[in-house]
Amino acid sequence: MRSVRKCSRTGCLEPAVATLTYAYSDSTAVVGPLATASEPHSYDLCEAHALRLTVPKGWEVVRHEGAFAAPDPSADELTALAEAVREAGRPGKPAPPVPEPESPSGRRGHLRVLPGRA
């Protein structure tokens, strides 16, 4: 299932619409349409960050002409969303029992609650 990629900027939760790549040998940053696949040496950016990108002195920015278009949701994304909504709407199931945590020795905790004396 393909999910919507988010902006690579820390703290930004907006969907990515552009891809930033660097051509270090040419001292150039290239901001273009969102790449079809996430690459390890490129950064996905939302529209706001793609438009406000600045580069160090002596570098050049090559930008995509025109507006950035958000990627269309795939059938997989729509199916996953429908399944999530369907699952959330099902009657509540009892929560599975939470196992008691074990100590590093492998024994159960050594403290117990004892009934109070009247």
JSON list of N, CA, C and O in Angstrom, two decimals, residues 42-101:
[
{"chain": "A", "resi": 42, "resn": "SER", "atom": "N", "xyz": [17.36, 12.67, -1.67]},
{"chain": "A", "resi": 42, "resn": "SER", "atom": "CA", "xyz": [16.48, 13.77, -2.06]},
{"chain": "A", "resi": 42, "resn": "SER", "atom": "C", "xyz": [15.50, 14.01, -0.91]},
{"chain": "A", "resi": 42, "resn": "SER", "atom": "O", "xyz": [15.37, 13.18, -0.01]},
{"chain": "A", "resi": 43, "resn": "TYR", "atom": "N", "xyz": [14.84, 15.15, -0.95]},
{"chain": "A", "resi": 43, "resn": "TYR", "atom": "CA", "xyz": [13.95, 15.54, 0.14]},
{"chain": "A", "resi": 43, "resn": "TYR", "atom": "C", "xyz": [12.59, 15.90, -0.43]},
{"chain": "A", "resi": 43, "resn": "TYR", "atom": "O", "xyz": [12.50, 16.64, -1.41]},
{"chain": "A", "resi": 44, "resn": "ASP", "atom": "N", "xyz": [11.55, 15.39, 0.19]},
{"chain": "A", "resi": 44, "resn": "ASP", "atom": "CA", "xyz": [10.19, 15.74, -0.21]},
{"chain": "A", "resi": 44, "resn": "ASP", "atom": "C", "xyz": [9.78, 17.00, 0.55]},
{"chain": "A", "resi": 44, "resn": "ASP", "atom": "O", "xyz": [10.02, 17.11, 1.75]},
{"chain": "A", "resi": 45, "resn": "LEU", "atom": "N", "xyz": [9.19, 17.96, -0.17]},
{"chain": "A", "resi": 45, "resn": "LEU", "atom": "CA", "xyz": [8.80, 19.23, 0.44]},
{"chain": "A", "resi": 45, "resn": "LEU", "atom": "C", "xyz": [7.33, 19.54, 0.16]},
{"chain": "A", "resi": 45, "resn": "LEU", "atom": "O", "xyz": [6.82, 19.22, -0.91]},
{"chain": "A", "resi": 46, "resn": "CYS", "atom": "N", "xyz": [6.68, 20.19, 1.13]},
{"chain": "A", "resi": 46, "resn": "CYS", "atom": "CA", "xyz": [5.34, 20.70, 0.90]},
{"chain": "A", "resi": 46, "resn": "CYS", "atom": "C", "xyz": [5.46, 21.96, 0.04]},
{"chain": "A", "resi": 46, "resn": "CYS", "atom": "O", "xyz": [6.57, 22.46, -0.19]},
{"chain": "A", "resi": 47, "resn": "GLU", "atom": "N", "xyz": [4.34, 22.49, -0.41]},
{"chain": "A", "resi": 47, "resn": "GLU", "atom": "CA", "xyz": [4.39, 23.65, -1.30]},
{"chain": "A", "resi": 47, "resn": "GLU", "atom": "C", "xyz": [5.03, 24.86, -0.63]},
{"chain": "A", "resi": 47, "resn": "GLU", "atom": "O", "xyz": [5.85, 25.56, -1.23]},
{"chain": "A", "resi": 48, "resn": "ALA", "atom": "N", "xyz": [4.68, 25.11, 0.62]},
{"chain": "A", "resi": 48, "resn": "ALA", "atom": "CA", "xyz": [5.23, 26.28, 1.32]},
{"chain": "A", "resi": 48, "resn": "ALA", "atom": "C", "xyz": [6.75, 26.20, 1.43]},
{"chain": "A", "resi": 48, "resn": "ALA", "atom": "O", "xyz": [7.45, 27.17, 1.16]},
{"chain": "A", "resi": 49, "resn": "HIS", "atom": "N", "xyz": [7.27, 25.05, 1.81]},
{"chain": "A", "resi": 49, "resn": "HIS", "atom": "CA", "xyz": [8.73, 24.92, 1.95]},
{"chain": "A", "resi": 49, "resn": "HIS", "atom": "C", "xyz": [9.42, 24.89, 0.59]},
{"chain": "A", "resi": 49, "resn": "HIS", "atom": "O", "xyz": [10.55, 25.37, 0.46]},
{"chain": "A", "resi": 50, "resn": "ALA", "atom": "N", "xyz": [8.77, 24.36, -0.42]},
{"chain": "A", "resi": 50, "resn": "ALA", "atom": "CA", "xyz": [9.37, 24.34, -1.76]},
{"chain": "A", "resi": 50, "resn": "ALA", "atom": "C", "xyz": [9.50, 25.76, -2.32]},
{"chain": "A", "resi": 50, "resn": "ALA", "atom": "O", "xyz": [10.48, 26.09, -2.98]},
{"chain": "A", "resi": 51, "resn": "LEU", "atom": "N", "xyz": [8.52, 26.60, -2.03]},
{"chain": "A", "resi": 51, "resn": "LEU", "atom": "CA", "xyz": [8.55, 27.97, -2.56]},
{"chain": "A", "resi": 51, "resn": "LEU", "atom": "C", "xyz": [9.50, 28.87, -1.76]},
{"chain": "A", "resi": 51, "resn": "LEU", "atom": "O", "xyz": [10.04, 29.83, -2.29]},
{"chain": "A", "resi": 52, "resn": "ARG", "atom": "N", "xyz": [9.70, 28.58, -0.47]},
{"chain": "A", "resi": 52, "resn": "ARG", "atom": "CA", "xyz": [10.53, 29.44, 0.38]},
{"chain": "A", "resi": 52, "resn": "ARG", "atom": "C", "xyz": [11.96, 28.97, 0.51]},
{"chain": "A", "resi": 52, "resn": "ARG", "atom": "O", "xyz": [12.74, 29.55, 1.26]},
{"chain": "A", "resi": 53, "resn": "LEU", "atom": "N", "xyz": [12.34, 27.93, -0.20]},
{"chain": "A", "resi": 53, "resn": "LEU", "atom": "CA", "xyz": [13.69, 27.37, -0.07]},
{"chain": "A", "resi": 53, "resn": "LEU", "atom": "C", "xyz": [14.75, 28.41, -0.40]},
{"chain": "A", "resi": 53, "resn": "LEU", "atom": "O", "xyz": [14.65, 29.12, -1.41]},
{"chain": "A", "resi": 54, "resn": "THR", "atom": "N", "xyz": [15.73, 28.50, 0.46]},
{"chain": "A", "resi": 54, "resn": "THR", "atom": "CA", "xyz": [16.89, 29.36, 0.19]},
{"chain": "A", "resi": 54, "resn": "THR", "atom": "C", "xyz": [18.14, 28.50, 0.20]},
{"chain": "A", "resi": 54, "resn": "THR", "atom": "O", "xyz": [18.16, 27.43, 0.82]},
{"chain": "A", "resi": 55, "resn": "VAL", "atom": "N", "xyz": [19.18, 28.95, -0.48]},
{"chain": "A", "resi": 55, "resn": "VAL", "atom": "CA", "xyz": [20.42, 28.19, -0.58]},
{"chain": "A", "resi": 55, "resn": "VAL", "atom": "C", "xyz": [21.58, 29.07, -0.14]},
{"chain": "A", "resi": 55, "resn": "VAL", "atom": "O", "xyz": [21.46, 30.30, -0.07]},
{"chain": "A", "resi": 56, "resn": "PRO", "atom": "N", "xyz": [22.72, 28.46, 0.18]},
{"chain": "A", "resi": 56, "resn": "PRO", "atom": "CA", "xyz": [23.88, 29.25, 0.59]},
{"chain": "A", "resi": 56, "resn": "PRO", "atom": "C", "xyz": [24.35, 30.20, -0.51]},
{"chain": "A", "resi": 56, "resn": "PRO", "atom": "O", "xyz": [24.09, 29.98, -1.70]},
{"chain": "A", "resi": 57, "resn": "LYS", "atom": "N", "xyz": [25.07, 31.22, -0.10]},
{"chain": "A", "resi": 57, "resn": "LYS", "atom": "CA", "xyz": [25.63, 32.19, -1.04]},
{"chain": "A", "resi": 57, "resn": "LYS", "atom": "C", "xyz": [26.52, 31.47, -2.04]},
{"chain": "A", "resi": 57, "resn": "LYS", "atom": "O", "xyz": [27.30, 30.60, -1.68]},
{"chain": "A", "resi": 58, "resn": "GLY", "atom": "N", "xyz": [26.36, 31.79, -3.31]},
{"chain": "A", "resi": 58, "resn": "GLY", "atom": "CA", "xyz": [27.14, 31.16, -4.37]},
{"chain": "A", "resi": 58, "resn": "GLY", "atom": "C", "xyz": [26.43, 29.97, -5.00]},
{"chain": "A", "resi": 58, "resn": "GLY", "atom": "O", "xyz": [26.88, 29.46, -6.01]},
{"chain": "A", "resi": 59, "resn": "TRP", "atom": "N", "xyz": [25.34, 29.54, -4.41]},
{"chain": "A", "resi": 59, "resn": "TRP", "atom": "CA", "xyz": [24.56, 28.43, -4.97]},
{"chain": "A", "resi": 59, "resn": "TRP", "atom": "C", "xyz": [23.44, 28.99, -5.82]},
{"chain": "A", "resi": 59, "resn": "TRP", "atom": "O", "xyz": [23.05, 30.14, -5.70]},
{"chain": "A", "resi": 60, "resn": "GLU", "atom": "N", "xyz": [22.90, 28.14, -6.69]},
{"chain": "A", "resi": 60, "resn": "GLU", "atom": "CA", "xyz": [21.80, 28.52, -7.57]},
{"chain": "A", "resi": 60, "resn": "GLU", "atom": "C", "xyz": [20.62, 27.59, -7.28]},
{"chain": "A", "resi": 60, "resn": "GLU", "atom": "O", "xyz": [20.81, 26.42, -6.94]},
{"chain": "A", "resi": 61, "resn": "VAL", "atom": "N", "xyz": [19.40, 28.12, -7.43]},
{"chain": "A", "resi": 61, "resn": "VAL", "atom": "CA", "xyz": [18.19, 27.30, -7.28]},
{"chain": "A", "resi": 61, "resn": "VAL", "atom": "C", "xyz": [17.52, 27.20, -8.63]},
{"chain": "A", "resi": 61, "resn": "VAL", "atom": "O", "xyz": [17.28, 28.21, -9.29]},
{"chain": "A", "resi": 62, "resn": "VAL", "atom": "N", "xyz": [17.23, 25.99, -9.05]},
{"chain": "A", "resi": 62, "resn": "VAL", "atom": "CA", "xyz": [16.45, 25.75, -10.27]},
{"chain": "A", "resi": 62, "resn": "VAL", "atom": "C", "xyz": [15.10, 25.26, -9.79]},
{"chain": "A", "resi": 62, "resn": "VAL", "atom": "O", "xyz": [15.01, 24.24, -9.11]},
{"chain": "A", "resi": 63, "resn": "ARG", "atom": "N", "xyz": [14.02, 26.01, -10.11]},
{"chain": "A", "resi": 63, "resn": "ARG", "atom": "CA", "xyz": [12.68, 25.67, -9.64]},
{"chain": "A", "resi": 63, "resn": "ARG", "atom": "C", "xyz": [11.79, 25.26, -10.79]},
{"chain": "A", "resi": 63, "resn": "ARG", "atom": "O", "xyz": [11.91, 25.74, -11.91]},
{"chain": "A", "resi": 64, "resn": "HIS", "atom": "N", "xyz": [10.85, 24.42, -10.47]},
{"chain": "A", "resi": 64, "resn": "HIS", "atom": "CA", "xyz": [9.80, 24.00, -11.38]},
{"chain": "A", "resi": 64, "resn": "HIS", "atom": "C", "xyz": [8.94, 25.21, -11.73]},
{"chain": "A", "resi": 64, "resn": "HIS", "atom": "O", "xyz": [8.58, 25.99, -10.85]},
{"chain": "A", "resi": 65, "resn": "GLU", "atom": "N", "xyz": [8.61, 25.38, -12.99]},
{"chain": "A", "resi": 65, "resn": "GLU", "atom": "CA", "xyz": [7.74, 26.48, -13.42]},
{"chain": "A", "resi": 65, "resn": "GLU", "atom": "C", "xyz": [6.28, 26.10, -13.14]},
{"chain": "A", "resi": 65, "resn": "GLU", "atom": "O", "xyz": [5.87, 24.99, -13.43]},
{"chain": "A", "resi": 66, "resn": "GLY", "atom": "N", "xyz": [5.52, 27.00, -12.60]},
{"chain": "A", "resi": 66, "resn": "GLY", "atom": "CA", "xyz": [4.10, 26.75, -12.36]},
{"chain": "A", "resi": 66, "resn": "GLY", "atom": "C", "xyz": [3.84, 26.22, -10.96]},
{"chain": "A", "resi": 66, "resn": "GLY", "atom": "O", "xyz": [4.73, 26.13, -10.12]},
{"chain": "A", "resi": 67, "resn": "ALA", "atom": "N", "xyz": [2.58, 25.86, -10.75]},
{"chain": "A", "resi": 67, "resn": "ALA", "atom": "CA", "xyz": [2.15, 25.39, -9.43]},
{"chain": "A", "resi": 67, "resn": "ALA", "atom": "C", "xyz": [2.50, 23.91, -9.25]},
{"chain": "A", "resi": 67, "resn": "ALA", "atom": "O", "xyz": [2.56, 23.15, -10.21]},
{"chain": "A", "resi": 68, "resn": "PHE", "atom": "N", "xyz": [2.72, 23.53, -8.00]},
{"chain": "A", "resi": 68, "resn": "PHE", "atom": "CA", "xyz": [2.95, 22.13, -7.68]},
{"chain": "A", "resi": 68, "resn": "PHE", "atom": "C", "xyz": [1.60, 21.46, -7.49]},
{"chain": "A", "resi": 68, "resn": "PHE", "atom": "O", "xyz": [0.70, 22.01, -6.87]},
{"chain": "A", "resi": 69, "resn": "ALA", "atom": "N", "xyz": [1.46, 20.27, -8.01]},
{"chain": "A", "resi": 69, "resn": "ALA", "atom": "CA", "xyz": [0.20, 19.54, -7.89]},
{"chain": "A", "resi": 69, "resn": "ALA", "atom": "C", "xyz": [0.37, 18.43, -6.87]},
{"chain": "A", "resi": 69, "resn": "ALA", "atom": "O", "xyz": [1.36, 17.70, -6.88]},
{"chain": "A", "resi": 70, "resn": "ALA", "atom": "N", "xyz": [-0.62, 18.31, -5.99]},
{"chain": "A", "resi": 70, "resn": "ALA", "atom": "CA", "xyz": [-0.60, 17.22, -5.01]},
{"chain": "A", "resi": 70, "resn": "ALA", "atom": "C", "xyz": [-0.84, 15.91, -5.75]},
{"chain": "A", "resi": 70, "resn": "ALA", "atom": "O", "xyz": [-1.61, 15.86, -6.70]},
{"chain": "A", "resi": 71, "resn": "PRO", "atom": "N", "xyz": [-0.17, 14.84, -5.33]},
{"chain": "A", "resi": 71, "resn": "PRO", "atom": "CA", "xyz": [-0.37, 13.56, -6.01]},
{"chain": "A", "resi": 71, "resn": "PRO", "atom": "C", "xyz": [-1.79, 13.05, -5.77]},
{"chain": "A", "resi": 71, "resn": "PRO", "atom": "O", "xyz": [-2.36, 13.25, -4.71]},
{"chain": "A", "resi": 72, "resn": "ASP", "atom": "N", "xyz": [-2.35, 12.42, -6.79]},
{"chain": "A", "resi": 72, "resn": "ASP", "atom": "CA", "xyz": [-3.68, 11.84, -6.65]},
{"chain": "A", "resi": 72, "resn": "ASP", "atom": "C", "xyz": [-3.61, 10.62, -5.76]},
{"chain": "A", "resi": 72, "resn": "ASP", "atom": "O", "xyz": [-2.66, 9.83, -5.86]},
{"chain": "A", "resi": 73, "resn": "PRO", "atom": "N", "xyz": [-4.62, 10.43, -4.89]},
{"chain": "A", "resi": 73, "resn": "PRO", "atom": "CA", "xyz": [-4.59, 9.23, -4.06]},
{"chain": "A", "resi": 73, "resn": "PRO", "atom": "C", "xyz": [-4.76, 7.99, -4.94]},
{"chain": "A", "resi": 73, "resn": "PRO", "atom": "O", "xyz": [-5.53, 8.00, -5.90]},
{"chain": "A", "resi": 74, "resn": "SER", "atom": "N", "xyz": [-4.04, 6.96, -4.62]},
{"chain": "A", "resi": 74, "resn": "SER", "atom": "CA", "xyz": [-4.14, 5.73, -5.40]},
{"chain": "A", "resi": 74, "resn": "SER", "atom": "C", "xyz": [-5.32, 4.91, -4.89]},
{"chain": "A", "resi": 74, "resn": "SER", "atom": "O", "xyz": [-5.87, 5.17, -3.83]},
{"chain": "A", "resi": 75, "resn": "ALA", "atom": "N", "xyz": [-5.70, 3.90, -5.65]},
{"chain": "A", "resi": 75, "resn": "ALA", "atom": "CA", "xyz": [-6.78, 3.01, -5.24]},
{"chain": "A", "resi": 75, "resn": "ALA", "atom": "C", "xyz": [-6.40, 2.30, -3.94]},
{"chain": "A", "resi": 75, "resn": "ALA", "atom": "O", "xyz": [-7.26, 2.05, -3.09]},
{"chain": "A", "resi": 76, "resn": "ASP", "atom": "N", "xyz": [-5.12, 2.01, -3.76]},
{"chain": "A", "resi": 76, "resn": "ASP", "atom": "CA", "xyz": [-4.67, 1.38, -2.52]},
{"chain": "A", "resi": 76, "resn": "ASP", "atom": "C", "xyz": [-4.93, 2.27, -1.32]},
{"chain": "A", "resi": 76, "resn": "ASP", "atom": "O", "xyz": [-5.35, 1.80, -0.26]},
{"chain": "A", "resi": 77, "resn": "GLU", "atom": "N", "xyz": [-4.68, 3.57, -1.46]},
{"chain": "A", "resi": 77, "resn": "GLU", "atom": "CA", "xyz": [-4.91, 4.50, -0.36]},
{"chain": "A", "resi": 77, "resn": "GLU", "atom": "C", "xyz": [-6.39, 4.59, -0.02]},
{"chain": "A", "resi": 77, "resn": "GLU", "atom": "O", "xyz": [-6.78, 4.61, 1.14]},
{"chain": "A", "resi": 78, "resn": "LEU", "atom": "N", "xyz": [-7.23, 4.64, -1.06]},
{"chain": "A", "resi": 78, "resn": "LEU", "atom": "CA", "xyz": [-8.67, 4.72, -0.82]},
{"chain": "A", "resi": 78, "resn": "LEU", "atom": "C", "xyz": [-9.19, 3.44, -0.18]},
{"chain": "A", "resi": 78, "resn": "LEU", "atom": "O", "xyz": [-10.03, 3.49, 0.72]},
{"chain": "A", "resi": 79, "resn": "THR", "atom": "N", "xyz": [-8.68, 2.31, -0.60]},
{"chain": "A", "resi": 79, "resn": "THR", "atom": "CA", "xyz": [-9.08, 1.04, 0.00]},
{"chain": "A", "resi": 79, "resn": "THR", "atom": "C", "xyz": [-8.64, 0.98, 1.46]},
{"chain": "A", "resi": 79, "resn": "THR", "atom": "O", "xyz": [-9.41, 0.55, 2.33]},
{"chain": "A", "resi": 80, "resn": "ALA", "atom": "N", "xyz": [-7.43, 1.39, 1.75]},
{"chain": "A", "resi": 80, "resn": "ALA", "atom": "CA", "xyz": [-6.93, 1.39, 3.13]},
{"chain": "A", "resi": 80, "resn": "ALA", "atom": "C", "xyz": [-7.77, 2.31, 4.01]},
{"chain": "A", "resi": 80, "resn": "ALA", "atom": "O", "xyz": [-8.08, 1.97, 5.15]},
{"chain": "A", "resi": 81, "resn": "LEU", "atom": "N", "xyz": [-8.14, 3.47, 3.49]},
{"chain": "A", "resi": 81, "resn": "LEU", "atom": "CA", "xyz": [-8.97, 4.40, 4.24]},
{"chain": "A", "resi": 81, "resn": "LEU", "atom": "C", "xyz": [-10.34, 3.79, 4.52]},
{"chain": "A", "resi": 81, "resn": "LEU", "atom": "O", "xyz": [-10.85, 3.86, 5.64]},
{"chain": "A", "resi": 82, "resn": "ALA", "atom": "N", "xyz": [-10.93, 3.17, 3.52]},
{"chain": "A", "resi": 82, "resn": "ALA", "atom": "CA", "xyz": [-12.24, 2.53, 3.71]},
{"chain": "A", "resi": 82, "resn": "ALA", "atom": "C", "xyz": [-12.15, 1.42, 4.74]},
{"chain": "A", "resi": 82, "resn": "ALA", "atom": "O", "xyz": [-13.05, 1.29, 5.60]},
{"chain": "A", "resi": 83, "resn": "GLU", "atom": "N", "xyz": [-11.10, 0.62, 4.70]},
{"chain": "A", "resi": 83, "resn": "GLU", "atom": "CA", "xyz": [-10.93, -0.45, 5.69]},
{"chain": "A", "resi": 83, "resn": "GLU", "atom": "C", "xyz": [-10.77, 0.11, 7.09]},
{"chain": "A", "resi": 83, "resn": "GLU", "atom": "O", "xyz": [-11.32, -0.43, 8.06]},
{"chain": "A", "resi": 84, "resn": "ALA", "atom": "N", "xyz": [-10.02, 1.20, 7.24]},
{"chain": "A", "resi": 84, "resn": "ALA", "atom": "CA", "xyz": [-9.81, 1.81, 8.55]},
{"chain": "A", "resi": 84, "resn": "ALA", "atom": "C", "xyz": [-11.12, 2.34, 9.11]},
{"chain": "A", "resi": 84, "resn": "ALA", "atom": "O", "xyz": [-11.42, 2.17, 10.30]},
{"chain": "A", "resi": 85, "resn": "VAL", "atom": "N", "xyz": [-11.93, 2.98, 8.28]},
{"chain": "A", "resi": 85, "resn": "VAL", "atom": "CA", "xyz": [-13.23, 3.49, 8.71]},
{"chain": "A", "resi": 85, "resn": "VAL", "atom": "C", "xyz": [-14.15, 2.34, 9.10]},
{"chain": "A", "resi": 85, "resn": "VAL", "atom": "O", "xyz": [-14.83, 2.37, 10.13]},
{"chain": "A", "resi": 86, "resn": "ARG", "atom": "N", "xyz": [-14.15, 1.29, 8.29]},
{"chain": "A", "resi": 86, "resn": "ARG", "atom": "CA", "xyz": [-14.98, 0.12, 8.57]},
{"chain": "A", "resi": 86, "resn": "ARG", "atom": "C", "xyz": [-14.57, -0.51, 9.89]},
{"chain": "A", "resi": 86, "resn": "ARG", "atom": "O", "xyz": [-15.41, -0.88, 10.72]},
{"chain": "A", "resi": 87, "resn": "GLU", "atom": "N", "xyz": [-13.28, -0.65, 10.14]},
{"chain": "A", "resi": 87, "resn": "GLU", "atom": "CA", "xyz": [-12.79, -1.26, 11.38]},
{"chain": "A", "resi": 87, "resn": "GLU", "atom": "C", "xyz": [-13.14, -0.39, 12.59]},
{"chain": "A", "resi": 87, "resn": "GLU", "atom": "O", "xyz": [-13.52, -0.91, 13.63]},
{"chain": "A", "resi": 88, "resn": "ALA", "atom": "N", "xyz": [-13.03, 0.92, 12.44]},
{"chain": "A", "resi": 88, "resn": "ALA", "atom": "CA", "xyz": [-13.35, 1.82, 13.55]},
{"chain": "A", "resi": 88, "resn": "ALA", "atom": "C", "xyz": [-14.84, 1.78, 13.89]},
{"chain": "A", "resi": 88, "resn": "ALA", "atom": "O", "xyz": [-15.22, 2.02, 15.03]},
{"chain": "A", "resi": 89, "resn": "GLY", "atom": "N", "xyz": [-15.68, 1.46, 12.92]},
{"chain": "A", "resi": 89, "resn": "GLY", "atom": "CA", "xyz": [-17.12, 1.45, 13.14]},
{"chain": "A", "resi": 89, "resn": "GLY", "atom": "C", "xyz": [-17.65, 0.15, 13.72]},
{"chain": "A", "resi": 89, "resn": "GLY", "atom": "O", "xyz": [-18.81, 0.07, 14.09]},
{"chain": "A", "resi": 90, "resn": "ARG", "atom": "N", "xyz": [-16.82, -0.87, 13.82]},
{"chain": "A", "resi": 90, "resn": "ARG", "atom": "CA", "xyz": [-17.27, -2.15, 14.36]},
{"chain": "A", "resi": 90, "resn": "ARG", "atom": "C", "xyz": [-17.49, -2.03, 15.86]},
{"chain": "A", "resi": 90, "resn": "ARG", "atom": "O", "xyz": [-16.81, -1.26, 16.54]},
{"chain": "A", "resi": 91, "resn": "PRO", "atom": "N", "xyz": [-18.45, -2.83, 16.40]},
{"chain": "A", "resi": 91, "resn": "PRO", "atom": "CA", "xyz": [-18.68, -2.79, 17.85]},
{"chain": "A", "resi": 91, "resn": "PRO", "atom": "C", "xyz": [-17.40, -3.11, 18.60]},
{"chain": "A", "resi": 91, "resn": "PRO", "atom": "O", "xyz": [-16.57, -3.91, 18.15]},
{"chain": "A", "resi": 92, "resn": "GLY", "atom": "N", "xyz": [-17.26, -2.48, 19.76]},
{"chain": "A", "resi": 92, "resn": "GLY", "atom": "CA", "xyz": [-16.04, -2.63, 20.55]},
{"chain": "A", "resi": 92, "resn": "GLY", "atom": "C", "xyz": [-15.80, -4.06, 20.98]},
{"chain": "A", "resi": 92, "resn": "GLY", "atom": "O", "xyz": [-16.70, -4.78, 21.36]},
{"chain": "A", "resi": 93, "resn": "LYS", "atom": "N", "xyz": [-14.58, -4.47, 20.87]},
{"chain": "A", "resi": 93, "resn": "LYS", "atom": "CA", "xyz": [-14.16, -5.78, 21.33]},
{"chain": "A", "resi": 93, "resn": "LYS", "atom": "C", "xyz": [-13.49, -5.58, 22.68]},
{"chain": "A", "resi": 93, "resn": "LYS", "atom": "O", "xyz": [-12.87, -4.55, 22.91]},
{"chain": "A", "resi": 94, "resn": "PRO", "atom": "N", "xyz": [-13.57, -6.58, 23.56]},
{"chain": "A", "resi": 94, "resn": "PRO", "atom": "CA", "xyz": [-12.86, -6.42, 24.84]},
{"chain": "A", "resi": 94, "resn": "PRO", "atom": "C", "xyz": [-11.35, -6.31, 24.58]},
{"chain": "A", "resi": 94, "resn": "PRO", "atom": "O", "xyz": [-10.82, -6.99, 23.70]},
{"chain": "A", "resi": 95, "resn": "ALA", "atom": "N", "xyz": [-10.74, -5.46, 25.34]},
{"chain": "A", "resi": 95, "resn": "ALA", "atom": "CA", "xyz": [-9.30, -5.27, 25.18]},
{"chain": "A", "resi": 95, "resn": "ALA", "atom": "C", "xyz": [-8.57, -6.53, 25.63]},
{"chain": "A", "resi": 95, "resn": "ALA", "atom": "O", "xyz": [-8.97, -7.17, 26.59]},
{"chain": "A", "resi": 96, "resn": "PRO", "atom": "N", "xyz": [-7.51, -6.90, 24.93]},
{"chain": "A", "resi": 96, "resn": "PRO", "atom": "CA", "xyz": [-6.76, -8.08, 25.35]},
{"chain": "A", "resi": 96, "resn": "PRO", "atom": "C", "xyz": [-6.12, -7.83, 26.71]},
{"chain": "A", "resi": 96, "resn": "PRO", "atom": "O", "xyz": [-5.78, -6.70, 27.04]},
{"chain": "A", "resi": 97, "resn": "PRO", "atom": "N", "xyz": [-5.98, -8.87, 27.53]},
{"chain": "A", "resi": 97, "resn": "PRO", "atom": "CA", "xyz": [-5.39, -8.68, 28.85]},
{"chain": "A", "resi": 97, "resn": "PRO", "atom": "C", "xyz": [-3.94, -8.19, 28.72]},
{"chain": "A", "resi": 97, "resn": "PRO", "atom": "O", "xyz": [-3.20, -8.62, 27.84]},
{"chain": "A", "resi": 98, "resn": "VAL", "atom": "N", "xyz": [-3.59, -7.30, 29.61]},
{"chain": "A", "resi": 98, "resn": "VAL", "atom": "CA", "xyz": [-2.24, -6.75, 29.61]},
{"chain": "A", "resi": 98, "resn": "VAL", "atom": "C", "xyz": [-1.38, -7.64, 30.49]},
{"chain": "A", "resi": 98, "resn": "VAL", "atom": "O", "xyz": [-1.69, -7.83, 31.67]},
{"chain": "A", "resi": 99, "resn": "PRO", "atom": "N", "xyz": [-0.32, -8.23, 29.93]},
{"chain": "A", "resi": 99, "resn": "PRO", "atom": "CA", "xyz": [0.52, -9.10, 30.74]},
{"chain": "A", "resi": 99, "resn": "PRO", "atom": "C", "xyz": [1.25, -8.29, 31.81]},
{"chain": "A", "resi": 99, "resn": "PRO", "atom": "O", "xyz": [1.61, -7.13, 31.59]},
{"chain": "A", "resi": 100, "resn": "GLU", "atom": "N", "xyz": [1.42, -8.91, 32.97]},
{"chain": "A", "resi": 100, "resn": "GLU", "atom": "CA", "xyz": [2.13, -8.24, 34.05]},
{"chain": "A", "resi": 100, "resn": "GLU", "atom": "C", "xyz": [3.60, -8.16, 33.68]},
{"chain": "A", "resi": 100, "resn": "GLU", "atom": "O", "xyz": [4.19, -9.15, 33.25]},
{"chain": "A", "resi": 101, "resn": "PRO", "atom": "N", "xyz": [4.21, -6.99, 33.83]},
{"chain": "A", "resi": 101, "resn": "PRO", "atom": "CA", "xyz": [5.62, -6.86, 33.45]},
{"chain": "A", "resi": 101, "resn": "PRO", "atom": "C", "xyz": [6.50, -7.72, 34.34]},
{"chain": "A", "resi": 101, "resn": "PRO", "atom": "O", "xyz": [6.21, -7.93, 35.51]}
]
